mmCIF file of C-alpha atoms in Angstrom:
data_model
loop_
_atom_site.group_PDB
_atom_site.id
_atom_site.type_symbol
_atom_site.label_atom_id
_atom_site.label_comp_id
_atom_site.label_asym_id
_atom_site.label_seq_id
_atom_site.Cartn_x
_atom_site.Cartn_y
_atom_site.Cartn_z
ATOM 1 C CA MET A 514 -0.168 -0.156 -0.065
ATOM 2 C CA THR A 515 1.230 3.410 -0.947
ATOM 3 C CA LEU A 516 1.461 6.475 1.751
ATOM 4 C CA THR A 517 -1.793 7.539 0.198
ATOM 5 C CA GLY A 518 -3.455 4.315 0.953
ATOM 6 C CA PHE A 519 -2.824 5.414 4.232
ATOM 7 C CA ARG A 520 -5.082 8.537 4.122
ATOM 8 C CA ALA A 521 -6.638 8.759 7.622
ATOM 9 C CA ALA A 522 -9.131 10.998 9.631
ATOM 10 C CA ASP A 523 -9.027 11.384 13.248
ATOM 11 C CA LEU A 524 -12.317 11.833 14.687
ATOM 12 C CA PHE A 525 -12.841 13.412 18.583
ATOM 13 C CA ALA A 526 -9.083 13.494 18.193
ATOM 14 C CA GLY A 527 -8.115 15.253 21.338
ATOM 15 C CA ALA A 528 -4.660 15.627 22.022
ATOM 16 C CA GLY A 529 -3.945 13.143 19.542
ATOM 17 C CA GLY A 530 -2.958 9.712 21.099
ATOM 18 C CA TRP A 531 -4.628 8.001 17.885
ATOM 19 C CA SER A 532 -2.977 10.198 15.219
ATOM 20 C CA THR A 533 0.549 9.529 17.580
ATOM 21 C CA ALA A 534 0.443 6.240 17.275
ATOM 22 C CA PHE A 535 -0.801 6.383 13.567
ATOM 23 C CA ARG A 536 2.096 7.963 12.669
ATOM 24 C CA ARG A 537 4.861 5.967 14.821
ATOM 25 C CA VAL A 538 3.354 2.727 12.831
ATOM 26 C CA THR A 539 2.912 4.085 9.244
ATOM 27 C CA GLY A 540 5.169 7.137 9.011
ATOM 28 C CA VAL A 541 2.473 9.725 8.256
ATOM 29 C CA SER A 542 0.323 11.973 10.125
ATOM 30 C CA PRO A 543 -3.794 11.982 9.484
ATOM 31 C CA VAL A 544 -4.591 14.201 6.677
ATOM 32 C CA ALA A 545 -7.730 15.751 9.087
ATOM 33 C CA ALA A 546 -8.455 15.725 12.729
ATOM 34 C CA VAL A 547 -11.699 17.078 14.036
ATOM 35 C CA ASN A 548 -12.195 18.063 17.491
ATOM 36 C CA HIS A 549 -14.588 20.608 19.054
ATOM 37 C CA TRP A 550 -12.419 21.752 21.888
ATOM 38 C CA PRO A 551 -10.057 24.721 20.666
ATOM 39 C CA VAL A 552 -7.309 23.715 23.372
ATOM 40 C CA ALA A 553 -7.088 20.452 22.430
ATOM 41 C CA VAL A 554 -7.125 21.281 18.473
ATOM 42 C CA ALA A 555 -4.228 23.767 18.934
ATOM 43 C CA THR A 556 -2.227 21.049 21.029
ATOM 44 C CA HIS A 557 -2.631 18.562 18.376
ATOM 45 C CA GLN A 558 -1.893 21.109 15.553
ATOM 46 C CA ALA A 559 1.114 21.983 17.489
ATOM 47 C CA ASN A 560 2.482 18.351 16.984
ATOM 48 C CA HIS A 561 0.768 16.963 13.548
ATOM 49 C CA PRO A 562 1.312 20.160 11.366
ATOM 50 C CA LYS A 563 0.809 18.408 8.430
ATOM 51 C CA THR A 564 -2.831 17.436 9.469
ATOM 52 C CA LYS A 565 -5.781 19.671 8.510
ATOM 53 C CA HIS A 566 -7.340 20.418 11.515
ATOM 54 C CA PHE A 567 -11.322 21.566 12.053
ATOM 55 C CA CYS A 568 -12.569 23.017 15.464
ATOM 56 C CA ALA A 569 -15.621 21.823 15.120
ATOM 57 C CA SER A 570 -18.938 19.397 16.307
ATOM 58 C CA LEU A 571 -18.952 15.883 14.254
ATOM 59 C CA HIS A 572 -22.730 16.449 14.825
ATOM 60 C CA GLY A 573 -23.549 18.392 11.167
ATOM 61 C CA PHE A 574 -19.698 17.974 10.265
ATOM 62 C CA ASP A 575 -19.426 18.834 6.577
ATOM 63 C CA PRO A 576 -17.465 15.493 5.631
ATOM 64 C CA ARG A 577 -16.735 17.382 2.233
ATOM 65 C CA LEU A 578 -14.373 19.608 3.941
ATOM 66 C CA VAL A 579 -11.703 17.005 4.181
ATOM 67 C CA GLY A 580 -11.458 16.494 0.750
ATOM 68 C CA ALA A 581 -10.907 12.904 -0.685
ATOM 69 C CA PRO A 582 -12.381 10.019 1.471
ATOM 70 C CA PRO A 583 -9.715 9.112 3.821
ATOM 71 C CA LYS A 584 -9.075 5.055 3.854
ATOM 72 C CA ILE A 585 -8.932 4.767 7.310
ATOM 73 C CA VAL A 586 -10.927 6.334 10.453
ATOM 74 C CA LEU A 587 -9.771 6.521 13.849
ATOM 75 C CA ALA A 588 -11.981 7.561 16.450
ATOM 76 C CA SER A 589 -12.601 7.611 20.234
ATOM 77 C CA PRO A 590 -15.969 9.112 21.009
ATOM 78 C CA SER A 591 -16.850 10.954 24.467
ATOM 79 C CA CYS A 592 -16.563 8.102 27.161
ATOM 80 C CA THR A 593 -18.114 10.451 29.753
ATOM 81 C CA GLY A 594 -21.659 8.965 29.050
ATOM 82 C CA HIS A 595 -20.338 5.422 29.589
ATOM 83 C CA THR A 596 -17.623 5.286 32.262
ATOM 84 C CA PRO A 597 -18.906 4.840 35.899
ATOM 85 C CA ALA A 598 -16.372 7.571 36.876
ATOM 86 C CA ARG A 599 -19.140 10.067 35.219
ATOM 87 C CA GLY A 600 -21.032 9.423 38.608
ATOM 88 C CA LYS A 601 -25.066 9.750 38.495
ATOM 89 C CA ASP A 602 -26.451 9.274 34.922
ATOM 90 C CA ARG A 603 -27.310 12.517 33.990
ATOM 91 C CA PRO A 604 -29.026 14.007 30.529
ATOM 92 C CA GLN A 605 -26.020 15.304 29.183
ATOM 93 C CA HIS A 606 -24.307 11.885 29.516
ATOM 94 C CA ASP A 607 -26.870 10.311 26.811
ATOM 95 C CA GLU A 608 -25.941 13.202 24.648
ATOM 96 C CA ALA A 609 -22.109 12.361 25.164
ATOM 97 C CA ARG A 610 -22.658 8.626 24.484
ATOM 98 C CA ALA A 611 -24.678 9.464 21.306
ATOM 99 C CA THR A 612 -21.627 11.184 19.927
ATOM 100 C CA ALA A 613 -20.476 7.636 18.534
ATOM 101 C CA HIS A 614 -23.267 8.187 16.098
ATOM 102 C CA ALA A 615 -21.465 10.681 14.612
ATOM 103 C CA VAL A 616 -18.903 8.633 13.783
ATOM 104 C CA VAL A 617 -21.211 6.261 11.821
ATOM 105 C CA ASP A 618 -22.675 9.242 9.640
ATOM 106 C CA LEU A 619 -19.274 10.272 8.600
ATOM 107 C CA VAL A 620 -18.326 6.500 7.907
ATOM 108 C CA GLU A 621 -21.526 6.288 6.001
ATOM 109 C CA PHE A 622 -20.300 9.514 3.516
ATOM 110 C CA TRP A 623 -16.604 8.242 3.256
ATOM 111 C CA LEU A 624 -17.010 4.402 3.338
ATOM 112 C CA PRO A 625 -13.353 4.209 4.422
ATOM 113 C CA ASP A 626 -11.856 0.768 4.205
ATOM 114 C CA TRP A 627 -11.144 0.773 8.264
ATOM 115 C CA LEU A 628 -12.859 2.108 11.040
ATOM 116 C CA LEU A 629 -11.054 1.794 14.640
ATOM 117 C CA VAL A 630 -12.630 2.960 17.533
ATOM 118 C CA GLU A 631 -11.690 3.356 21.302
ATOM 119 C CA ASN A 632 -13.810 3.710 24.182
ATOM 120 C CA VAL A 633 -14.042 2.865 28.001
ATOM 121 C CA VAL A 634 -15.472 -1.154 28.173
ATOM 122 C CA PRO A 635 -18.942 0.118 29.533
ATOM 123 C CA MET A 636 -19.667 0.945 25.859
ATOM 124 C CA LEU A 637 -20.239 -2.706 25.283
ATOM 125 C CA GLN A 638 -23.245 -2.559 27.868
ATOM 126 C CA TRP A 639 -24.687 0.631 26.395
ATOM 127 C CA SER A 640 -28.703 0.101 25.347
ATOM 128 C CA ARG A 641 -27.775 1.567 21.913
ATOM 129 C CA TYR A 642 -24.564 -0.423 21.144
ATOM 130 C CA PRO A 643 -26.194 -3.341 19.002
ATOM 131 C CA ALA A 644 -28.051 -0.653 17.092
ATOM 132 C CA TRP A 645 -24.734 1.288 16.492
ATOM 133 C CA LYS A 646 -22.877 -1.847 15.172
ATOM 134 C CA LEU A 647 -25.852 -3.249 13.323
ATOM 135 C CA ASP A 648 -25.513 0.415 11.544
ATOM 136 C CA LEU A 649 -22.267 -0.187 10.667
ATOM 137 C CA GLU A 650 -23.067 -3.780 9.413
ATOM 138 C CA CYS A 651 -25.894 -2.384 7.144
ATOM 139 C CA LEU A 652 -23.288 -0.133 5.668
ATOM 140 C CA GLY A 653 -21.358 -3.222 4.729
ATOM 141 C CA TYR A 654 -18.979 -3.444 7.432
ATOM 142 C CA ARG A 655 -17.645 -6.819 9.688
ATOM 143 C CA VAL A 656 -17.238 -5.365 12.969
ATOM 144 C CA CYS A 657 -15.453 -6.793 16.281
ATOM 145 C CA HIS A 658 -13.918 -6.008 19.400
ATOM 146 C CA THR A 659 -11.279 -6.688 21.588
ATOM 147 C CA VAL A 660 -10.742 -5.538 25.344
ATOM 148 C CA LEU A 661 -7.312 -5.041 26.399
ATOM 149 C CA ASP A 662 -5.525 -3.612 29.516
ATOM 150 C CA ALA A 663 -2.069 -1.598 28.903
ATOM 151 C CA ALA A 664 -0.497 -2.957 32.083
ATOM 152 C CA ASP A 665 -0.582 -6.662 30.177
ATOM 153 C CA PHE A 666 1.399 -5.189 27.411
ATOM 154 C CA GLY A 667 4.332 -4.130 29.387
ATOM 155 C CA PHE A 668 3.054 -0.379 30.206
ATOM 156 C CA PRO A 669 3.110 0.821 34.141
ATOM 157 C CA GLN A 670 -0.838 1.648 33.927
ATOM 158 C CA HIS A 671 -3.789 -0.397 33.927
ATOM 159 C CA ARG A 672 -5.737 0.936 31.474
ATOM 160 C CA LYS A 673 -8.738 -1.819 30.302
ATOM 161 C CA ARG A 674 -10.145 -0.217 26.950
ATOM 162 C CA VAL A 675 -12.492 -1.762 24.424
ATOM 163 C CA TYR A 676 -10.999 -1.195 20.657
ATOM 164 C CA ILE A 677 -13.565 -1.773 17.780
ATOM 165 C CA ALA A 678 -12.570 -2.320 14.274
ATOM 166 C CA ALA A 679 -14.726 -2.310 10.903
ATOM 167 C CA THR A 680 -13.896 -3.101 7.665
ATOM 168 C CA ARG A 681 -15.391 -3.648 4.237
ATOM 169 C CA THR A 682 -12.766 -5.273 2.646
ATOM 170 C CA SER A 683 -11.896 -8.945 2.406
ATOM 171 C CA ASP A 684 -9.198 -9.096 4.704
ATOM 172 C CA ALA A 685 -9.803 -10.559 7.743
ATOM 173 C CA ILE A 686 -9.829 -8.357 11.119
ATOM 174 C CA ARG A 687 -6.893 -9.185 13.104
ATOM 175 C CA LEU A 688 -7.411 -7.745 16.391
ATOM 176 C CA PRO A 689 -4.705 -8.466 19.469
ATOM 177 C CA THR A 690 -5.700 -10.134 22.354
ATOM 178 C CA MET A 691 -4.032 -10.368 25.885
ATOM 179 C CA PRO A 692 -0.615 -12.198 25.673
ATOM 180 C CA LEU A 693 -0.544 -15.756 26.349
ATOM 181 C CA PHE A 694 2.992 -14.778 27.872
ATOM 182 C CA ALA A 695 2.344 -11.312 29.169
ATOM 183 C CA PRO A 696 5.520 -9.311 29.634
ATOM 184 C CA ARG A 697 7.099 -8.151 33.395
ATOM 185 C CA GLN A 698 4.980 -5.803 34.579
ATOM 186 C CA THR A 699 6.210 -2.332 34.433
ATOM 187 C CA PRO A 700 6.402 -0.364 37.704
ATOM 188 C CA VAL A 701 4.532 2.838 37.843
ATOM 189 C CA SER A 702 7.802 4.270 39.676
ATOM 190 C CA SER A 703 9.550 4.130 36.175
ATOM 191 C CA ILE A 704 8.023 7.323 35.134
ATOM 192 C CA ILE A 705 7.777 9.075 38.534
ATOM 193 C CA ASP A 706 10.075 12.200 39.205
ATOM 194 C CA TRP A 707 11.179 11.106 42.678
ATOM 195 C CA SER A 708 13.775 14.422 42.525
ATOM 196 C CA ASN A 709 10.256 16.483 42.384
ATOM 197 C CA PRO A 710 8.623 15.345 46.215
ATOM 198 C CA GLY A 711 6.408 18.134 46.691
ATOM 199 C CA PRO A 712 4.938 20.038 49.302
ATOM 200 C CA ALA A 713 5.316 18.602 53.150
ATOM 201 C CA ILE A 714 2.468 16.433 54.079
ATOM 202 C CA SER A 715 -0.405 17.924 56.608
ATOM 203 C CA GLU A 716 -3.795 17.403 57.112
ATOM 204 C CA GLU A 717 -4.512 21.032 56.415
ATOM 205 C CA ARG A 718 -3.323 20.496 53.034
ATOM 206 C CA PHE A 719 -4.535 17.174 52.305
ATOM 207 C CA GLY A 720 -7.327 16.336 54.816
ATOM 208 C CA ALA A 721 -8.102 13.742 57.236
ATOM 209 C CA ILE A 722 -9.078 11.010 55.060
ATOM 210 C CA THR A 723 -6.020 11.215 53.237
ATOM 211 C CA MET A 724 -3.887 11.393 56.267
ATOM 212 C CA ALA A 725 -5.065 7.912 57.052
ATOM 213 C CA GLN A 726 -4.861 6.556 53.833
ATOM 214 C CA ILE A 727 -1.236 7.825 54.194
ATOM 215 C CA ALA A 728 -0.621 6.138 57.374
ATOM 216 C CA ALA A 729 -1.680 3.050 56.110
ATOM 217 C CA GLY A 730 0.306 3.227 53.209
ATOM 218 C CA ARG A 731 3.676 3.354 55.164
ATOM 219 C CA VAL A 732 2.347 0.545 57.277
ATOM 220 C CA ALA A 733 2.104 -1.593 53.942
ATOM 221 C CA TYR A 734 4.718 0.346 51.561
ATOM 222 C CA GLY A 735 7.302 2.107 53.618
ATOM 223 C CA SER A 736 8.089 5.633 52.517
ATOM 224 C CA ARG A 737 7.024 5.731 48.800
ATOM 225 C CA PHE A 738 3.750 4.621 47.541
ATOM 226 C CA MET A 739 0.691 6.246 45.951
ATOM 227 C CA CYS A 740 -2.975 6.942 47.289
ATOM 228 C CA PRO A 741 -6.162 7.091 45.258
ATOM 229 C CA TYR A 742 -7.469 10.722 45.849
ATOM 230 C CA TYR A 743 -11.270 10.736 44.643
ATOM 231 C CA GLY A 744 -13.623 7.836 43.966
ATOM 232 C CA SER A 745 -14.385 4.867 45.515
ATOM 233 C CA GLN A 746 -10.589 3.687 45.899
ATOM 234 C CA ARG A 747 -10.463 6.620 48.471
ATOM 235 C CA ALA A 748 -13.423 5.798 50.323
ATOM 236 C CA GLN A 749 -12.265 2.131 50.535
ATOM 237 C CA SER A 750 -8.755 3.747 52.162
ATOM 238 C CA ALA A 751 -6.727 1.870 49.283
ATOM 239 C CA THR A 752 -3.133 2.574 48.955
ATOM 240 C CA CYS A 753 -0.895 1.278 45.889
ATOM 241 C CA SER A 754 2.491 0.050 45.392
ATOM 242 C CA VAL A 755 4.843 1.733 43.246
ATOM 243 C CA ASP A 756 6.365 -1.335 42.201
ATOM 244 C CA LYS A 757 3.418 -2.061 39.950
ATOM 245 C CA PRO A 758 1.293 -0.378 37.478
ATOM 246 C CA CYS A 759 -0.935 2.279 38.831
ATOM 247 C CA GLY A 760 -4.711 2.512 37.832
ATOM 248 C CA ALA A 761 -6.080 3.868 35.052
ATOM 249 C CA VAL A 762 -5.295 8.247 35.037
ATOM 250 C CA THR A 763 -8.542 10.212 34.657
ATOM 251 C CA THR A 764 -8.868 14.007 34.148
ATOM 252 C CA HIS A 765 -8.642 14.761 37.649
ATOM 253 C CA ASP A 766 -5.907 14.471 40.047
ATOM 254 C CA ARG A 767 -6.616 10.863 40.921
ATOM 255 C CA TYR A 768 -3.276 9.664 42.566
ATOM 256 C CA LEU A 769 -1.309 11.314 45.219
ATOM 257 C CA VAL A 770 2.384 10.448 44.756
ATOM 258 C CA VAL A 771 4.090 10.120 48.385
ATOM 259 C CA ASN A 772 7.668 10.374 48.764
ATOM 260 C CA GLY A 773 8.770 10.436 52.320
ATOM 261 C CA GLU A 774 7.478 13.313 54.411
ATOM 262 C CA HIS A 775 6.086 14.632 50.896
ATOM 263 C CA ALA A 776 3.241 14.277 48.646
ATOM 264 C CA ARG A 777 2.457 15.680 45.238
ATOM 265 C CA PHE A 778 -0.050 14.733 42.496
ATOM 266 C CA LEU A 779 1.253 12.817 39.262
ATOM 267 C CA THR A 780 2.696 15.995 37.146
ATOM 268 C CA VAL A 781 1.307 16.484 33.300
ATOM 269 C CA ARG A 782 4.587 15.059 31.989
ATOM 270 C CA GLU A 783 4.093 11.973 33.951
ATOM 271 C CA LEU A 784 0.514 11.586 33.022
ATOM 272 C CA MET A 785 1.657 11.909 29.388
ATOM 273 C CA ASN A 786 4.357 9.385 29.711
ATOM 274 C CA LEU A 787 1.853 6.897 31.705
ATOM 275 C CA GLN A 788 -0.125 7.330 28.264
ATOM 276 C CA GLY A 789 2.932 6.658 25.928
ATOM 277 C CA PHE A 790 3.373 10.202 24.273
ATOM 278 C CA PRO A 791 6.972 11.377 23.584
ATOM 279 C CA PRO A 792 8.568 13.640 26.219
ATOM 280 C CA ASP A 793 8.899 16.840 23.523
ATOM 281 C CA TYR A 794 4.848 16.344 23.040
ATOM 282 C CA ILE A 795 3.604 19.741 23.300
ATOM 283 C CA LEU A 796 0.833 20.803 24.995
ATOM 284 C CA CYS A 797 -1.552 24.108 25.220
ATOM 285 C CA GLY A 798 -3.586 25.428 27.667
ATOM 286 C CA ASP A 799 -3.360 25.556 31.256
ATOM 287 C CA LEU A 800 -2.369 22.933 34.024
ATOM 288 C CA PRO A 801 -6.202 21.639 34.178
ATOM 289 C CA ASP A 802 -6.487 21.656 30.232
ATOM 290 C CA GLN A 803 -3.187 19.296 30.207
ATOM 291 C CA LYS A 804 -4.212 17.098 32.558
ATOM 292 C CA LYS A 805 -7.690 16.762 30.930
ATOM 293 C CA MET A 806 -6.222 16.249 27.624
ATOM 294 C CA ALA A 807 -3.927 13.798 29.032
ATOM 295 C CA GLY A 808 -6.527 11.717 30.988
ATOM 296 C CA ASN A 809 -8.997 11.450 27.998
ATOM 297 C CA ALA A 810 -6.159 10.619 25.308
ATOM 298 C CA VAL A 811 -6.072 7.329 23.690
ATOM 299 C CA HIS A 812 -2.898 5.460 25.079
ATOM 300 C CA VAL A 813 -0.223 5.758 22.530
ATOM 301 C CA GLY A 814 1.387 2.639 22.437
ATOM 302 C CA MET A 815 -1.878 0.468 22.562
ATOM 303 C CA GLY A 816 -3.090 2.533 19.854
ATOM 304 C CA GLU A 817 0.342 1.322 18.147
ATOM 305 C CA ILE A 818 -0.496 -2.185 19.026
ATOM 306 C CA VAL A 819 -3.983 -2.234 17.566
ATOM 307 C CA ILE A 820 -3.064 -0.328 14.477
ATOM 308 C CA ARG A 821 -0.224 -2.883 13.782
ATOM 309 C CA ALA A 822 -2.382 -5.726 14.313
ATOM 310 C CA VAL A 823 -5.160 -4.597 12.147
ATOM 311 C CA LEU A 824 -3.206 -3.093 9.211
ATOM 312 C CA GLY A 825 0.047 -4.986 9.899
ATOM 313 C CA HIS A 826 -0.358 -6.686 6.500
ATOM 314 C CA LEU A 827 -0.163 -3.561 4.564
ATOM 315 C CA LEU A 828 2.686 -2.196 6.273
#
């Protein structure tokens, strides 16, 4: 396949996890990237300058603006309606879930050879998922999925996601599965900058619940460990060893890194490292924006694995 055969579009492109993985595998960036958030578009543009960028909602987006139809569509629709981390279900969550239908609308216009979608696993339990899949099948696509955890592939983060592939070609869909002999787990300590200890630990700064977690963590792990800072794990007073992969990072400061008598949240660079981005990746926006982009991103390393599996025979 020539480079023109790798003409791809990245939908809900965010900071560019899919795009970065695609460029690493094929040597070219997607020809187009679409996202509704200006900060994410600016970040994507800074790192993928050869890509044509559109700051727009996918609902009502004119696919003719991209030019020649892409052969490959990469997409990561909003996961906020599916993930349990959203909290109590609200009307806007169903609106977020429905963004997946915008992908089908563009696929119907372009009829690419391949569609690759990443999302949280609960998308498979979405009440409208069977209809979404059927829409693709009615367009002539074969659809299959796999659920993968990044930690099973040697990355220092437990990040379980569903990867969905659809094709109109005669080529069989080759999706990766959990390795029969999984590589040795990579500890999260490998990406933590221990020279940056953070502020001194105090109840005034972190609160009584966190102080109790820290006390329990010292008993279990010594002077260095991690504390979940919100959600169900925090309620259970859980702590995490830095000698193992951490849990999935999110758009919030989820983990507190304890280093002796000091503690801090994971830095943006540590979060981006956990998500597989290169150290020189450019991020726009303020600190909360950057952490949001990191938490929302498609894991670059896992994206590479999926793309290589699906398109490997073409490379």
